[in-house]
PDB file of C-alpha atoms in Angstrom:
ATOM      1  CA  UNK J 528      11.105  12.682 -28.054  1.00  0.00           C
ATOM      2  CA  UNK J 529      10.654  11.424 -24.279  1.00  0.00           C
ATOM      3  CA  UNK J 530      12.680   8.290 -23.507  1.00  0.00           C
ATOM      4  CA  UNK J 531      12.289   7.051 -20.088  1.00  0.00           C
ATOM      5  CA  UNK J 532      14.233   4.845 -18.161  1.00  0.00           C
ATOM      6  CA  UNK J 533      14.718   3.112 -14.533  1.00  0.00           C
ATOM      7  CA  UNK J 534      18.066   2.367 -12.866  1.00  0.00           C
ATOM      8  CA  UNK J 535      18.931   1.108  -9.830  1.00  0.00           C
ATOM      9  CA  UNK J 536      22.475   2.723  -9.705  1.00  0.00           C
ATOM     10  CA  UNK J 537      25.047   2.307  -7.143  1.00  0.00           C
ATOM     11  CA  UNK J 538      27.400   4.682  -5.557  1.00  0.00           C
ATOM     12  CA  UNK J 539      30.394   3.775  -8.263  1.00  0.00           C
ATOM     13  CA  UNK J 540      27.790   3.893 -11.394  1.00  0.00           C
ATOM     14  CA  UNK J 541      27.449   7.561 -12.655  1.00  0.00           C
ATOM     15  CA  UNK J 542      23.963   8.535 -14.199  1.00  0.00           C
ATOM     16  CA  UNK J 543      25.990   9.564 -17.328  1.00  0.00           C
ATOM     17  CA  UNK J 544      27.185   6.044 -17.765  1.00  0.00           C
ATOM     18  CA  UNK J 545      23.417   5.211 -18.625  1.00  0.00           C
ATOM     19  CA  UNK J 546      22.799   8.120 -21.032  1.00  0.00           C
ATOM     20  CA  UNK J 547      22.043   7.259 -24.595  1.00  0.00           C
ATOM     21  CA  UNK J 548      24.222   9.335 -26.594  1.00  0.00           C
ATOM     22  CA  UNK J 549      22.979  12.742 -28.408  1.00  0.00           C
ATOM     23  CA  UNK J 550      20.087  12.725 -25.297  1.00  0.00           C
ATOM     24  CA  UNK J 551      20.394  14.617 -22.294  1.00  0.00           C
ATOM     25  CA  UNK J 552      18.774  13.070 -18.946  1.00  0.00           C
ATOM     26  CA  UNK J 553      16.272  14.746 -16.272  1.00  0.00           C
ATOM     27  CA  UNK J 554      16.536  12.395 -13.457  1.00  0.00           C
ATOM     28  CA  UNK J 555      13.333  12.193 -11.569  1.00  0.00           C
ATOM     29  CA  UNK J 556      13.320  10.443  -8.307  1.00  0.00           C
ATOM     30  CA  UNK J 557       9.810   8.649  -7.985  1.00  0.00           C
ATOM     31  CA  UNK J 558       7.857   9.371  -4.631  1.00  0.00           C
ATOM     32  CA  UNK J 559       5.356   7.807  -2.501  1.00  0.00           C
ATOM     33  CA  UNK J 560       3.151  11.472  -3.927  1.00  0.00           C
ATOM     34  CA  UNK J 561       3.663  10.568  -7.388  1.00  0.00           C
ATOM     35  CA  UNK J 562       2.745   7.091  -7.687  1.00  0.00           C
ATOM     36  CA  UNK J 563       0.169   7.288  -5.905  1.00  0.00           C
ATOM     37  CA  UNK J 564       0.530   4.696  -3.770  1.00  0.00           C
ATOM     38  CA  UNK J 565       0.043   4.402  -0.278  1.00  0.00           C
ATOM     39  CA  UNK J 566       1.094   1.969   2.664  1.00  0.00           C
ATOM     40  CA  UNK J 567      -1.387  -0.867   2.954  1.00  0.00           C
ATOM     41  CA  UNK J 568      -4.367  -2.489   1.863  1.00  0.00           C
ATOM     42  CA  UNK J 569      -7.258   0.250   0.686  1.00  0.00           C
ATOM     43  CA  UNK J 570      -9.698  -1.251   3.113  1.00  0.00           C
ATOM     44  CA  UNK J 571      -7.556  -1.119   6.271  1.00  0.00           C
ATOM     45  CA  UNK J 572      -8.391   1.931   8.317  1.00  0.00           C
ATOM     46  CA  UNK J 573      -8.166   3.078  11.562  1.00  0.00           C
ATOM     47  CA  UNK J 574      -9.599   0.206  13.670  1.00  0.00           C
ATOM     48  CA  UNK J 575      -7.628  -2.197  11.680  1.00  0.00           C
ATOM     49  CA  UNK J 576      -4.156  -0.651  12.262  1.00  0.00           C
ATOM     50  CA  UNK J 577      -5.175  -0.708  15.971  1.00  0.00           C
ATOM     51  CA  UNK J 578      -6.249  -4.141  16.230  1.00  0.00           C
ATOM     52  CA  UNK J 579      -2.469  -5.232  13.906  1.00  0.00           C
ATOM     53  CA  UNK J 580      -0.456  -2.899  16.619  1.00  0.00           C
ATOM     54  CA  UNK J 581      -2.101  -5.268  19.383  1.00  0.00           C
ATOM     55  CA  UNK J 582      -1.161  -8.027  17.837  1.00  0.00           C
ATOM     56  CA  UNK J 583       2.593  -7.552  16.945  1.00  0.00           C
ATOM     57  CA  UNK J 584       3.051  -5.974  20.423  1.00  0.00           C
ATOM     58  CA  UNK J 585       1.358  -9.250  21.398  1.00  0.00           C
ATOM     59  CA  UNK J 586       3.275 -11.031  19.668  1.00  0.00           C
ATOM     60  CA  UNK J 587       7.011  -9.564  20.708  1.00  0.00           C
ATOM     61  CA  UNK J 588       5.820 -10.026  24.755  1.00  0.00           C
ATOM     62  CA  UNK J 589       5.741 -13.600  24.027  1.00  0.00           C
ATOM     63  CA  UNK J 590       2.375 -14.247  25.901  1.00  0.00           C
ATOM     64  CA  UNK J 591       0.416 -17.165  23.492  1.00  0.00           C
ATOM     65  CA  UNK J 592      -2.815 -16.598  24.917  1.00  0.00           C
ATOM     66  CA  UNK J 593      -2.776 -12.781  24.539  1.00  0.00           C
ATOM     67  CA  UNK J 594      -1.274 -13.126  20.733  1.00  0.00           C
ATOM     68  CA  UNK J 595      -4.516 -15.699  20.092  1.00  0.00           C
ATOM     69  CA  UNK J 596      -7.166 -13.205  21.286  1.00  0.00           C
ATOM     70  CA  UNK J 597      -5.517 -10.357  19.327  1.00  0.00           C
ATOM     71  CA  UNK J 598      -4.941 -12.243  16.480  1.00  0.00           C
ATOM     72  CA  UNK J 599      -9.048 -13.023  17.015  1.00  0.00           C
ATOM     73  CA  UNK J 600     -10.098  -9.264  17.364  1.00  0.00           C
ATOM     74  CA  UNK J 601      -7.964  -8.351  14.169  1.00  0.00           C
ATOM     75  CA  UNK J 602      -9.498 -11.097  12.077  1.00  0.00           C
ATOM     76  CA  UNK J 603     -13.064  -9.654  13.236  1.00  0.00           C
ATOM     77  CA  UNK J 604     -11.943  -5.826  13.218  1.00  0.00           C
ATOM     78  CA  UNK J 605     -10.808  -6.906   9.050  1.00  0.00           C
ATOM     79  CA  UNK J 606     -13.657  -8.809   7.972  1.00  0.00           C
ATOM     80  CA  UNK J 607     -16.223  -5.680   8.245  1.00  0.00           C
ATOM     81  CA  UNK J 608     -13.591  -3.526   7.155  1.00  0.00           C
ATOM     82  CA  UNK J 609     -13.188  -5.531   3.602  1.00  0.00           C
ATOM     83  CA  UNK J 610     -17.028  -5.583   3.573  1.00  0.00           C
ATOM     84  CA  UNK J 611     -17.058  -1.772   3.910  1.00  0.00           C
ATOM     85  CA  UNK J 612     -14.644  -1.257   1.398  1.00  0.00           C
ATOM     86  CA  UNK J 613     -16.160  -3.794  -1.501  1.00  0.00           C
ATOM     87  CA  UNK J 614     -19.686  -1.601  -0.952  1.00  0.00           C
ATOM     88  CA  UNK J 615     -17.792   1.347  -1.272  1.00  0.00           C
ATOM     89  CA  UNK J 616     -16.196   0.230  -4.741  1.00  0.00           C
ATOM     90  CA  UNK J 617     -19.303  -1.221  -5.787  1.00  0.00           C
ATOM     91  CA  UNK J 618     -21.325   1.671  -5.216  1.00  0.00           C
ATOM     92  CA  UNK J 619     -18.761   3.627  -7.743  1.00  0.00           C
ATOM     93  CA  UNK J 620     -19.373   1.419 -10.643  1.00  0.00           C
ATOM     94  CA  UNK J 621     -22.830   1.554 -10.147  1.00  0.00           C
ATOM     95  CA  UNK J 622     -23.354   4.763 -10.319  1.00  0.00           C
ATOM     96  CA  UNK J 623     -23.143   6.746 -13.990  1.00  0.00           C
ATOM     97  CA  UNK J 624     -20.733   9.576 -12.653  1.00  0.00           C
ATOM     98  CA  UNK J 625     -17.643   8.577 -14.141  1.00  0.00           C
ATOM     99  CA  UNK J 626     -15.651  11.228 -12.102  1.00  0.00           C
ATOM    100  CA  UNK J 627     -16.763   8.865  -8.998  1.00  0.00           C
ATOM    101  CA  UNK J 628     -14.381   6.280 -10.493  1.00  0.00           C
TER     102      UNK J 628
END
């Protein structure tokens, strides 16, 4: 039998405290690796991360009219970007390779 659980324990809570009893515990830490999961939106990439860096340093110098140009160029640098990316997934279901998905 596999029983899994998910605590958020503090310092003062042991792990054993949590145990059912008669079942012995293999903590596993979960990792960005292991879910999978990764920083961001899918359809940011490269240019994108640019064109945000520009703006938050834009934004932390203070300067209004260099914040509303970056914050321009970003909006244009993400709209092709999300249309690049919803090809991209429609392309997959459209296709009959399943292993594409």
């Amino acid at each position: 039998m596999i029983c899994l659980k998910e605590t958020w324990l503090s310092a003062e809570i042991p792990s054993e405290a949590t145990e059912p009893a008669g079942f012995s515990m293999q903590p596993e830490d979960r990792t960005k690796d292991l879910s999978g999961k990764s920083k961001g939106k899918p359809c940011l990439n490269c240019e994108v991360h640019t064109a945000l860096n520009t703006r938050t340093a834009a934004f932390k110098s203070g300067n209004t009219d260099e914040y509303k140009k970056a914050s321009y160029d970003l909006r244009k640098t993400i709209r092709p970007a999300k249309h690049k990316y919803r090809a991209k997934v429609e392309s997959q279901f459209n296709t009959t390779n399943m292993r594409s998905l």
